[in-house]
CSV table of C-alpha atoms and ligand atoms in Angstrom, one decimal:
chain,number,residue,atom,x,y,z
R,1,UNK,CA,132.1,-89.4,-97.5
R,2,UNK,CA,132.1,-93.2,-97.8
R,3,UNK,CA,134.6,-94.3,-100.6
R,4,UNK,CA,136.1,-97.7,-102.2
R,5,UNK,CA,139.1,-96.8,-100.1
R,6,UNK,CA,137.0,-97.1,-97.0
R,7,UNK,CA,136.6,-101.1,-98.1
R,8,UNK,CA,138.3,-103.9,-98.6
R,9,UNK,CA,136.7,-106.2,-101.4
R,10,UNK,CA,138.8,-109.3,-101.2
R,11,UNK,CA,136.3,-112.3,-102.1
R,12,UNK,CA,133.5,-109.8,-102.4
R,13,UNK,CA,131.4,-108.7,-105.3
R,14,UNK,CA,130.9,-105.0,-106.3
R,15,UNK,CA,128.3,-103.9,-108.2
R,16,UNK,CA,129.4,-100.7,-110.1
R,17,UNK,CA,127.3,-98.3,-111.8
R,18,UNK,CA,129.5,-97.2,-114.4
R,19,UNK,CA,128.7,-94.6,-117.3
R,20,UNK,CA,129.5,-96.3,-119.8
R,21,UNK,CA,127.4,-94.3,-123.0
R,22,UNK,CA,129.5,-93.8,-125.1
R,23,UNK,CA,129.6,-92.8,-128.7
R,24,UNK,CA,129.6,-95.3,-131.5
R,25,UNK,CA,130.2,-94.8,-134.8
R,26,UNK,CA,128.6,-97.0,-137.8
R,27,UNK,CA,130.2,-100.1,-137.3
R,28,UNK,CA,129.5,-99.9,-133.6
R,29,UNK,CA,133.2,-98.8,-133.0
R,30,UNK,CA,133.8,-96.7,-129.8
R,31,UNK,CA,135.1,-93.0,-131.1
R,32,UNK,CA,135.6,-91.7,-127.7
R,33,UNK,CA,136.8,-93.5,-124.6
R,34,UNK,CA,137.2,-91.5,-121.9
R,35,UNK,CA,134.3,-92.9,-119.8
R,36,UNK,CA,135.9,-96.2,-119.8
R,37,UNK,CA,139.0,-94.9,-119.0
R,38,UNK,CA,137.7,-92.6,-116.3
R,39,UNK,CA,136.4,-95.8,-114.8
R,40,UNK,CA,139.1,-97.8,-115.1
R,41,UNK,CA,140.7,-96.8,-111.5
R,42,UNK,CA,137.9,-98.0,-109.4
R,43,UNK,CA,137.4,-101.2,-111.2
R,44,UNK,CA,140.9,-101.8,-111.0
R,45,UNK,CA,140.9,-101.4,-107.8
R,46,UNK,CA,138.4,-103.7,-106.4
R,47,UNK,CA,139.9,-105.9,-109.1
R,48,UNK,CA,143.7,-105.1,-106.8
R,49,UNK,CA,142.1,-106.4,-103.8
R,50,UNK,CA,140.8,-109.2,-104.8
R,51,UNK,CA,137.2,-108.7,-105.6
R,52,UNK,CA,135.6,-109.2,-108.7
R,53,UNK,CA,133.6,-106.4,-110.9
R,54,UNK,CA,129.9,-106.3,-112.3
R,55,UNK,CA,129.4,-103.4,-114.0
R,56,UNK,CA,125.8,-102.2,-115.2
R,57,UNK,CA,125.7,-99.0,-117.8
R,58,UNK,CA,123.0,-97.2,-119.9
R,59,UNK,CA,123.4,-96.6,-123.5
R,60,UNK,CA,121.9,-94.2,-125.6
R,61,UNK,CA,117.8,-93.6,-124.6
R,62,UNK,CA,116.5,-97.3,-126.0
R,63,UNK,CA,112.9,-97.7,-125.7
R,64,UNK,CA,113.2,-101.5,-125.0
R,65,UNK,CA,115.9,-103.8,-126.1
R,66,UNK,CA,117.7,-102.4,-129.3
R,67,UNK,CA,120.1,-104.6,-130.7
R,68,UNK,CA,122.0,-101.6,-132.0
R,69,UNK,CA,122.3,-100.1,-128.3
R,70,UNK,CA,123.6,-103.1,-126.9
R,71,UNK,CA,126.4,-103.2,-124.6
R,72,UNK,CA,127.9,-105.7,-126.0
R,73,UNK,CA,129.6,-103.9,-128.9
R,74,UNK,CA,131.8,-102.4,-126.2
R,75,UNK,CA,133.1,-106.1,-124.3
R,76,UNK,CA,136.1,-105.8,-126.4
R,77,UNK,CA,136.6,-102.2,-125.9
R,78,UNK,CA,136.3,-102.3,-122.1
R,79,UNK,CA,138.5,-106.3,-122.1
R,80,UNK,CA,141.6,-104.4,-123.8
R,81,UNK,CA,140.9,-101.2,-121.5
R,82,UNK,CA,140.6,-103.0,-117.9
R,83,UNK,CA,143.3,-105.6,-119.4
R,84,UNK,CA,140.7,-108.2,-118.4
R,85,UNK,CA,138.8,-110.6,-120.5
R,86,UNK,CA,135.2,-109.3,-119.7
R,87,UNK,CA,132.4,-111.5,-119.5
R,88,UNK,CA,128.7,-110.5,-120.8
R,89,UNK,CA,125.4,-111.0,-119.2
R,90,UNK,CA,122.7,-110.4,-122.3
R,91,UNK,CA,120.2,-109.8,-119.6
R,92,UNK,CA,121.0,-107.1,-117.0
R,93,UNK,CA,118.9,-109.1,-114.2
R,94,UNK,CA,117.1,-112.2,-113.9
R,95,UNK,CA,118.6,-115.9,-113.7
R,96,UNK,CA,120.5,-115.4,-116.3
R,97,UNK,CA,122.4,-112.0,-114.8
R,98,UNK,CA,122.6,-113.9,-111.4
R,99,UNK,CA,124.0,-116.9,-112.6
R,100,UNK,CA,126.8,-114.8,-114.5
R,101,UNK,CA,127.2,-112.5,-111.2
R,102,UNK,CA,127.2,-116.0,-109.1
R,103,UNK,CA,129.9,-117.5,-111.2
R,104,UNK,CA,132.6,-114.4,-111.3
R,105,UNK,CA,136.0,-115.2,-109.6
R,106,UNK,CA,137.9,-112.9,-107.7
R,107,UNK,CA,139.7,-110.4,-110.5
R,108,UNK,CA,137.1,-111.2,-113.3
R,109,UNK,CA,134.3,-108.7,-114.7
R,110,UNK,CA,131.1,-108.7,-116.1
R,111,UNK,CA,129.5,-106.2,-118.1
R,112,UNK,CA,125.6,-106.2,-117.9
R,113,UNK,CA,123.2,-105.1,-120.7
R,114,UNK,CA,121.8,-102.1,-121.0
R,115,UNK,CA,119.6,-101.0,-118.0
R,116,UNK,CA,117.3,-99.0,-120.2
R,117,UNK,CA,116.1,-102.1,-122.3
R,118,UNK,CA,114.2,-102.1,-119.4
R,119,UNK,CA,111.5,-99.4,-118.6
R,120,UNK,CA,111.7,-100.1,-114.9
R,121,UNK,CA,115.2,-98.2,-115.1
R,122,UNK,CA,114.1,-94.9,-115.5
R,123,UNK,CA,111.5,-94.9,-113.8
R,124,UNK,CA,113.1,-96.0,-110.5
R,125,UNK,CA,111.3,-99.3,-110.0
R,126,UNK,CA,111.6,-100.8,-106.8
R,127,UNK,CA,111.3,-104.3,-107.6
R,128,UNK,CA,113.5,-103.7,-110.9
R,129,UNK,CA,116.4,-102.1,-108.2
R,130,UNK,CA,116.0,-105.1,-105.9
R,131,UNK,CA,116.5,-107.6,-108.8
R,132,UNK,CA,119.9,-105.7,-109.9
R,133,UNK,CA,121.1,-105.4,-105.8
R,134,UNK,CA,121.0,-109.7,-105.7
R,135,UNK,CA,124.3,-108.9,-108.5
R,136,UNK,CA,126.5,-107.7,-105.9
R,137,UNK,CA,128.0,-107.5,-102.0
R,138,UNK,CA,128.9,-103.6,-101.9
R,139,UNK,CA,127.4,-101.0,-104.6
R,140,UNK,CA,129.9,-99.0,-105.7
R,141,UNK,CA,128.3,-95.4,-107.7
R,142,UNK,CA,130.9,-94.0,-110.2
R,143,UNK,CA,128.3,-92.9,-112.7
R,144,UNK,CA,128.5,-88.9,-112.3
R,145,UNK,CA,126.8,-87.8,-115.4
R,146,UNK,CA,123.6,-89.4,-113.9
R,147,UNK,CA,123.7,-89.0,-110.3
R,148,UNK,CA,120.8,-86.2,-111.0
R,149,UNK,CA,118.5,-88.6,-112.2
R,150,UNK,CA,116.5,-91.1,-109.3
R,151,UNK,CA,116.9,-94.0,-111.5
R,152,UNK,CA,116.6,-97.7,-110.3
R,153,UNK,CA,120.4,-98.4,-110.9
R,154,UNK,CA,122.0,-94.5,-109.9
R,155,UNK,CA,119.5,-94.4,-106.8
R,156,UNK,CA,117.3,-96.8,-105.7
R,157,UNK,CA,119.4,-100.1,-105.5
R,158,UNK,CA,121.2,-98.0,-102.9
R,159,UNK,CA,118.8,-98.8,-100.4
R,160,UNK,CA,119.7,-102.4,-100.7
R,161,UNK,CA,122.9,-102.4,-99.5
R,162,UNK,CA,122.8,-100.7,-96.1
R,163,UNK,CA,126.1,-99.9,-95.0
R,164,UNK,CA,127.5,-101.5,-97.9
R,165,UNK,CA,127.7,-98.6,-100.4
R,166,UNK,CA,129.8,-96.3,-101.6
R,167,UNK,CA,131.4,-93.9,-104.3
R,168,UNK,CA,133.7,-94.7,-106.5
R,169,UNK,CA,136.8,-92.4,-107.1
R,170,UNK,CA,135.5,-90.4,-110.3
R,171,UNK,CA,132.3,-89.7,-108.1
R,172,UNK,CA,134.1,-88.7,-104.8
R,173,UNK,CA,136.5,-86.8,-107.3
R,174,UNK,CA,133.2,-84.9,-108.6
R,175,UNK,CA,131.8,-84.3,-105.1
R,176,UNK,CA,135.1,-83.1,-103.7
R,177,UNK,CA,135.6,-80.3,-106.6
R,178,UNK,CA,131.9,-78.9,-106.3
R,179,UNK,CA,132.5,-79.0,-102.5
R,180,UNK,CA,136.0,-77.2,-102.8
R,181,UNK,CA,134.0,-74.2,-104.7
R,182,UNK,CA,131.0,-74.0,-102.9
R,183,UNK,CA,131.8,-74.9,-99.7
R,184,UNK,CA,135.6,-74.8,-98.5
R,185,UNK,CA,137.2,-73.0,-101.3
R,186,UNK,CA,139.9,-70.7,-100.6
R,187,UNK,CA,139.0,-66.6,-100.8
R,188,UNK,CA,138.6,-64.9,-103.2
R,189,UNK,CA,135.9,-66.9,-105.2
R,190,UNK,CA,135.4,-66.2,-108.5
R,191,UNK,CA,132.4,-67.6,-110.8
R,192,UNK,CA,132.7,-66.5,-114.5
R,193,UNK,CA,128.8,-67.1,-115.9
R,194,UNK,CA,128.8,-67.0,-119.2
R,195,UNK,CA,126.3,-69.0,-122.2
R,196,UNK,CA,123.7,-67.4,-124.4
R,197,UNK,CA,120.4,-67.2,-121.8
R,198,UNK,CA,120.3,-65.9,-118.5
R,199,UNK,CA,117.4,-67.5,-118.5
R,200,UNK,CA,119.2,-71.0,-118.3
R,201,UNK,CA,121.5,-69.6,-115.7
R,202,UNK,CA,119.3,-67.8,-113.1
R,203,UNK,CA,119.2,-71.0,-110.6
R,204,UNK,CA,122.7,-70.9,-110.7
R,205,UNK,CA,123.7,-67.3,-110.3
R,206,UNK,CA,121.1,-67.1,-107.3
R,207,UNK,CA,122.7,-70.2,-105.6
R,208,UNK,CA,126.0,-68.6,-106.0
R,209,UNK,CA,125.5,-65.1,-104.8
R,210,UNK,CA,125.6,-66.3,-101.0
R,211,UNK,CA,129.4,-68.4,-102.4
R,212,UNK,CA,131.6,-65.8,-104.1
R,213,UNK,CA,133.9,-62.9,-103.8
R,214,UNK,CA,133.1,-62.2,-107.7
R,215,UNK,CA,131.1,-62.7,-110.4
R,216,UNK,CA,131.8,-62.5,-113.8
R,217,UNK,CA,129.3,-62.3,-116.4
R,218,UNK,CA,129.9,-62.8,-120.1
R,219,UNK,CA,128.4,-64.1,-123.4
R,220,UNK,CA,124.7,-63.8,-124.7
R,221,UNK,CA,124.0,-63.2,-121.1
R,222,UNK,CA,125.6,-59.6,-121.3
R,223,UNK,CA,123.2,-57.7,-123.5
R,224,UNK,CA,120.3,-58.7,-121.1
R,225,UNK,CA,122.3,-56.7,-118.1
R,226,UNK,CA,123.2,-54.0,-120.3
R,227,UNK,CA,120.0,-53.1,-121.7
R,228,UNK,CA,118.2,-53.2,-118.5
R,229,UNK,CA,120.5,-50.8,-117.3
R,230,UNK,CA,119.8,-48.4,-120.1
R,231,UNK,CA,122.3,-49.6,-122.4
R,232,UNK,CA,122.3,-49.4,-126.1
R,233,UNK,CA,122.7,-53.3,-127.6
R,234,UNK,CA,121.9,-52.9,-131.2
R,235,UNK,CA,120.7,-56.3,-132.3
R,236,UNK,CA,122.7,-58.3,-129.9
R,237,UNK,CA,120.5,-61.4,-128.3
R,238,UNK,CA,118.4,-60.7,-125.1
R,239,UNK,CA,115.9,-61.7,-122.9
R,240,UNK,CA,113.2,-59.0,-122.9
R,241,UNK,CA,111.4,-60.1,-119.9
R,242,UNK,CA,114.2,-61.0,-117.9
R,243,UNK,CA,115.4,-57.8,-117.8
R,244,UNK,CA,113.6,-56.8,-114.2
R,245,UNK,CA,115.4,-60.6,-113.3
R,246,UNK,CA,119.1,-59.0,-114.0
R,247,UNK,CA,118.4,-56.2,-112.2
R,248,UNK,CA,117.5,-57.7,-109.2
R,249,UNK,CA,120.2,-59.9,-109.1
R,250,UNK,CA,122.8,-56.9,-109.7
R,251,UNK,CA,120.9,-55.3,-106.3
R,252,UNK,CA,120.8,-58.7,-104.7
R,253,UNK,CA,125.1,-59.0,-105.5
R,254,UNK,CA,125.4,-55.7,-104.4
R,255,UNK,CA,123.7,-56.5,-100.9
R,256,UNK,CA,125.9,-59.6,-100.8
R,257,UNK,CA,128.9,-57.6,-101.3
R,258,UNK,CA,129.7,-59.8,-104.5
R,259,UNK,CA,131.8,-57.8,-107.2
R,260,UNK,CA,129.8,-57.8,-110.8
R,261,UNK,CA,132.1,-57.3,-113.5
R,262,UNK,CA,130.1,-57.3,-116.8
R,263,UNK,CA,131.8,-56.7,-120.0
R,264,UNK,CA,132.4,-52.7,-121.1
R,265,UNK,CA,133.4,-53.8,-124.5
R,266,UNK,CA,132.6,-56.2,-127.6
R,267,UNK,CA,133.5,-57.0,-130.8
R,268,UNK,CA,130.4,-56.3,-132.9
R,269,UNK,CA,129.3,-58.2,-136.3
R,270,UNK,CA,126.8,-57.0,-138.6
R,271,UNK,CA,125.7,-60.4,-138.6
R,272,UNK,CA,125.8,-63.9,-136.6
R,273,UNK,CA,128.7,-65.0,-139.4
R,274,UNK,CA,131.9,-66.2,-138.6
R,275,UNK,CA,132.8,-63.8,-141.9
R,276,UNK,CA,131.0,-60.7,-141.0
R,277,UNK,CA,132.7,-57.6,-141.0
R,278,UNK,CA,133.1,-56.5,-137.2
R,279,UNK,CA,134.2,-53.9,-135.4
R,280,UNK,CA,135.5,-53.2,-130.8
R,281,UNK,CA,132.5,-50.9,-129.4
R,282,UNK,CA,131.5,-49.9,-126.3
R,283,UNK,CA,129.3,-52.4,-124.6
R,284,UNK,CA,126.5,-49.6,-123.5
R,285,UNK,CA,126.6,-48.2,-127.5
R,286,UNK,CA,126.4,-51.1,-129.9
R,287,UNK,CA,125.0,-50.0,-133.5
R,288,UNK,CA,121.5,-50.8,-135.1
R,289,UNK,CA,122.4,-53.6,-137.2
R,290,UNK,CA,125.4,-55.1,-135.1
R,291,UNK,CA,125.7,-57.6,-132.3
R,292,UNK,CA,127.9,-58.3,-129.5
R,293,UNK,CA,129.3,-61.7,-130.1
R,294,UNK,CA,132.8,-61.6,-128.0
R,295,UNK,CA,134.2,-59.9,-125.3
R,296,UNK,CA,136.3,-56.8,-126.4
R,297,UNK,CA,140.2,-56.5,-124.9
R,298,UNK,CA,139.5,-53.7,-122.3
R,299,UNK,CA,137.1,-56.8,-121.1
R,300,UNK,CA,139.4,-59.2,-121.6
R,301,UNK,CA,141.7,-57.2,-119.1
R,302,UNK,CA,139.4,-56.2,-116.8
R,303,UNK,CA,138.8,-60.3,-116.6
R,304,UNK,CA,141.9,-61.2,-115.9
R,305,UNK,CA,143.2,-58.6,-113.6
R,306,UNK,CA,140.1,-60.6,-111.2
R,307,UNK,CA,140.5,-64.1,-112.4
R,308,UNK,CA,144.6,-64.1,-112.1
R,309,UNK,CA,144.0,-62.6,-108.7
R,310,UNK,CA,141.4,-65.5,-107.5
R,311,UNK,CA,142.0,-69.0,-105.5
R,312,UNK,CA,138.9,-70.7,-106.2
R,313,UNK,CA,137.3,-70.3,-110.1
R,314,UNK,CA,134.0,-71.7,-111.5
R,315,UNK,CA,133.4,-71.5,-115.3
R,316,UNK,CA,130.5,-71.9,-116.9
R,317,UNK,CA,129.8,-71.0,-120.2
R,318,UNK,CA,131.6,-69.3,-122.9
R,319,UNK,CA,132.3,-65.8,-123.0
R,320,UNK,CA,131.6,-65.3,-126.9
R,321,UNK,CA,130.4,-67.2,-130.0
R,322,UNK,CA,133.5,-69.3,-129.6
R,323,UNK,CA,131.9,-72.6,-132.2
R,324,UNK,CA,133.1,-69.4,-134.8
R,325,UNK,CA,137.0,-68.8,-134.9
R,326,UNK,CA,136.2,-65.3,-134.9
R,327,UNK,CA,134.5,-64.7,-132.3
R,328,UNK,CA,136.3,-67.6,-129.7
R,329,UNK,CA,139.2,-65.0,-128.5
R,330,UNK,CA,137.4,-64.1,-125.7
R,331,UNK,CA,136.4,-67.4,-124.3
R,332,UNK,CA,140.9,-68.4,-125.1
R,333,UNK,CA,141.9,-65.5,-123.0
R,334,UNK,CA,139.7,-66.3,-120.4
R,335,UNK,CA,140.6,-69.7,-120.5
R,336,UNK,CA,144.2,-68.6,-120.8
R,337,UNK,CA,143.5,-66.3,-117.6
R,338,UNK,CA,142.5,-69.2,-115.4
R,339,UNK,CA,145.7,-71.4,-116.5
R,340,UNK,CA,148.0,-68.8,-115.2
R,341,UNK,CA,145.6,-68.7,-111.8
R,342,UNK,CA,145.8,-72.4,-112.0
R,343,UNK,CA,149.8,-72.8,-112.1
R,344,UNK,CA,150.1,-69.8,-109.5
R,345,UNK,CA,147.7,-72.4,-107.2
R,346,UNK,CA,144.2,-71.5,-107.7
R,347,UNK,CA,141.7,-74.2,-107.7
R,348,UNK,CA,139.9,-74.0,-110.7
R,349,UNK,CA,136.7,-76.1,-112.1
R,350,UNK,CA,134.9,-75.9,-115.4
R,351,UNK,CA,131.4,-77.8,-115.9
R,352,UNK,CA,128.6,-77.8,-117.1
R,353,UNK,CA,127.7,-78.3,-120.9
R,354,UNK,CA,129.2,-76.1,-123.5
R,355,UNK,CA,131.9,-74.8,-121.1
R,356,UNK,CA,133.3,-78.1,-121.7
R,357,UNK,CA,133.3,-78.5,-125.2
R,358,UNK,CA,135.1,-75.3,-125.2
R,359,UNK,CA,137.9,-76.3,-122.9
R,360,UNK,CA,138.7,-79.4,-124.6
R,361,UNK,CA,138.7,-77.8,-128.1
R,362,UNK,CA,141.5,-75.7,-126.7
R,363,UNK,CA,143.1,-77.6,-125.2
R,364,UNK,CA,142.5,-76.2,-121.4
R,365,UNK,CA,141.7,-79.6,-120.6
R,366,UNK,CA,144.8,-80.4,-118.4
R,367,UNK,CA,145.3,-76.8,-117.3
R,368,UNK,CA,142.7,-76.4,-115.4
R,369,UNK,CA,142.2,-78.3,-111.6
R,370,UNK,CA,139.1,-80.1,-112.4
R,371,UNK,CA,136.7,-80.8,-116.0
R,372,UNK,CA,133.7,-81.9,-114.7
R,373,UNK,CA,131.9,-85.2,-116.3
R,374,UNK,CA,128.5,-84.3,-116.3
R,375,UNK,CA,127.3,-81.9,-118.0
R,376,UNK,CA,123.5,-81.6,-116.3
R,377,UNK,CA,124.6,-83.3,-113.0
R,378,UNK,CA,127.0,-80.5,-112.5
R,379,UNK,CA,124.6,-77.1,-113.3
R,380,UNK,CA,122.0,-79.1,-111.0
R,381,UNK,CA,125.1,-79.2,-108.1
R,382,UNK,CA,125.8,-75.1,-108.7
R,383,UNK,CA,122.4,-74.6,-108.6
R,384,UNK,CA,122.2,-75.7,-104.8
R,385,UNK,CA,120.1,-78.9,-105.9
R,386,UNK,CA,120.9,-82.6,-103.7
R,387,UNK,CA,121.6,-85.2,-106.4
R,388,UNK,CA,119.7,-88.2,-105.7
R,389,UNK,CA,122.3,-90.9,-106.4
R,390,UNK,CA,124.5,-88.8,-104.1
R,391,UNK,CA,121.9,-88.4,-101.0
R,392,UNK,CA,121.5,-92.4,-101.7
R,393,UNK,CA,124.9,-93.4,-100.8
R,394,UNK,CA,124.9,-91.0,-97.7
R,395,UNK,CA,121.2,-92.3,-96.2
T,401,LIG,P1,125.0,-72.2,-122.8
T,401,LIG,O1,124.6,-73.5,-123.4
T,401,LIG,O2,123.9,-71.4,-122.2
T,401,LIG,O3,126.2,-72.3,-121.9
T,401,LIG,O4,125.4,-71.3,-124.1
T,401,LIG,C1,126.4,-71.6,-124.8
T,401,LIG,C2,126.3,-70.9,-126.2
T,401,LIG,O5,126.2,-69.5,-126.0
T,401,LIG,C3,127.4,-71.1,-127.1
T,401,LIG,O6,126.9,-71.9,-128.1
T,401,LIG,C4,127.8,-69.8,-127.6
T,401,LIG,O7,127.9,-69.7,-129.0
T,401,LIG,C5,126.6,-68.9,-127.2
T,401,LIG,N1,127.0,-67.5,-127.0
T,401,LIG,C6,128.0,-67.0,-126.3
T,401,LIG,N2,128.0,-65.6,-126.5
T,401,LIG,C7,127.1,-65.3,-127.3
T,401,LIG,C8,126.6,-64.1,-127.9
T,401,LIG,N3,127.2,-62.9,-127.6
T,401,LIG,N4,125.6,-64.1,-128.8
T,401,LIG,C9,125.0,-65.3,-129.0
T,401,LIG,N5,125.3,-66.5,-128.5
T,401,LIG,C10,126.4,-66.5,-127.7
């Protein structure tokens, strides 16, 4: 894997796709940094070797240029950030752009204007990609959260650059945490699936099947399992016609000598309420008129007798309604289950959309190995998928 530590970019120009979309509030104030600080170590070191920065971001989905989803409300953000006085091209190619690019000293940065003021962007225009590859000497990819997407800027400008291309350390950082699960992690393996459809999660548990020592299953998922098996779920959500699916993939673990744990109890509500009376039942005899909507503590143990015994942990997905305080002890414990795995040197990675709202609203954030940054560019990497900004850098 080709990094910015394989090259030196003293006098030389990088052109960095950054993610840089990030929230803004009313007066077009940034609420939430942490893209721009994620990419501060890759600019900063080109910037260390003597090289200078041009950085090229989407914003929001513009159709067209939209004043309100210009760049340039961040410059300041991003000067104080970086500690650099960044300079801003109001075009993103073009004379103007290459002018700016031209002009850059070694240790200076420009920010470009939103690639999706133009169409060409996201459709993956050639001629579009060529016009942004005159901007720089070595392209640099650091933009994760759309490395899934064959976009001019995440994919196609990499075929301009030859040799002269590579990932930047948030990138390789992503890469080398998918790879340490799926491909090199230490025995056992354990994936905890969890999320409301196993419809949404099928790729993903068929992809992982071949990967893992154990599976866990949790959340809305459950009562899909359960009632294909016979179980009794009350009113709890499932997937009618994918209950042939979860049977085959319980045969299909089985043949793969992966260990299914499912849950065996829940904490029933007699209604999707964070104030709903609730009761612990068996998972195979929920009541008419209740639903599962967390994981029950015989679960809960069951969960963490495999996850405290694992090296390598995948989460994705919540193991309960855990947007209600009620019904989010499940998705702690587990959570809490992979921290004490974590500090007794298991790998651990969470990704992939809600899991990571959940971790951070705990507070598991730096107790786990690895949050990933992308939310759909990680469950397309778990479901077996080649990203096309990463095949670019490697063809
Ligand atoms: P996903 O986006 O597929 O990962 O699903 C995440 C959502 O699943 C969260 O919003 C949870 O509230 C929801 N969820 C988890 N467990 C349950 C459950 N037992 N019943 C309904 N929804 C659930």
């Amino acid at each position: 894997m080709k990094t910015i530590d394989d090259f030196n970019f003293a006098n030389k120009k990088a052109l960095i796709r950054v993610d840089f979309n990030v929230p803004l509030d009313a007066n077009f104030n940034i609420t939430d940094t942490t893209r721009i600080d994620a990419a501060k170590p890759t600019i900063d070191k080109i910037l260390k070797d003597g090289g200078s920065a041009v950085l090229m971001s989407h914003l929001g989905r513009p159709k067209g240029p939209t004043p309100d989803l210009s760049l340039k409300h961040i410059v300041s953000k991003v000067s104080e950030i970086l500690g650099v006085e960044v300079k801003f091209s109001e075009d993103c190619v073009g004379a103007n752009a290459e002018q700016a690019a031209a002009a850059l000293k070694p240790g200076e940065v420009l920010l470009l204007e939103n690639l999706r003021f133009y169409a060409e962007e996201e459709k993956g225009d050639e001629e579009f990609a060529e016009k942004l590859s005159k901007l720089g000497d070595i392209y640099v990819n650091d933009a994760f959260g759309t490395a899934h997407r064959a976009h001019a800027s995440t994919t196609i400008v990499a075929k301009f650059f030859s040799q002269n291309k590579c990932f930047g350390y948030l990138l390789a950082k992503e890469i080398e945490a998918i790879d340490k699960v799926l491909s090199s992690g230490e025995k056992p393996i354990t994936a905890i699936l969890g999320g409301s459809k196993v419809s949404s999660k099928i790729t993903i548990i068929e992809n992982i099947l071949d990967k893992v020592d154990n599976l866990i299953i949790g959340g809305g998922m459950t009562y899909t399992f359960v009632k294909a098996q016979g179980g009794k779920i009350g009113d709890s959500i499932c997937e009618d016609d994918k209950q042939e699916l979860a049977l085959n993939i319980l045969k299909e673990a089985k043949a793969k000598n992966v260990a299914v744990y499912l849950p065996v109890d829940v904490v029933a509500a007699d209604d999707f309420n964070n104030d709903a009376n609730t009761k612990i039942v068996p998972v195979v005899d929920i009541p008419d008129g209740w639903q599962g909507l967390d994981a029950g503590p015989k679960t809960l143990e069951n969960f963490k007798e495999v996850i405290t015994a694992s090296k390598t942990i995948l989460w994705n997905g919540p193991v309960g309604v855990f947007e209600m305080p009620n019904f989010a002890n499940g998705t702690k414990a587990v959570g809490d289950a992979i921290d004490e795995a974590t500090q007794n040197g298991a790998f651990s990675l969470v990704g992939g959309g809600d899991s990571v709202a959940a971790v951070k609203q705990f507070g598991y954030e730096d107790k786990v190995s690895y949050v990933s940054t992308g939310g759909g560019a990680m469950l397309e990497s778990l479901e077996g998928k080649k990203l096309p900004g990463i095949a670019a850098i490697y063809e």
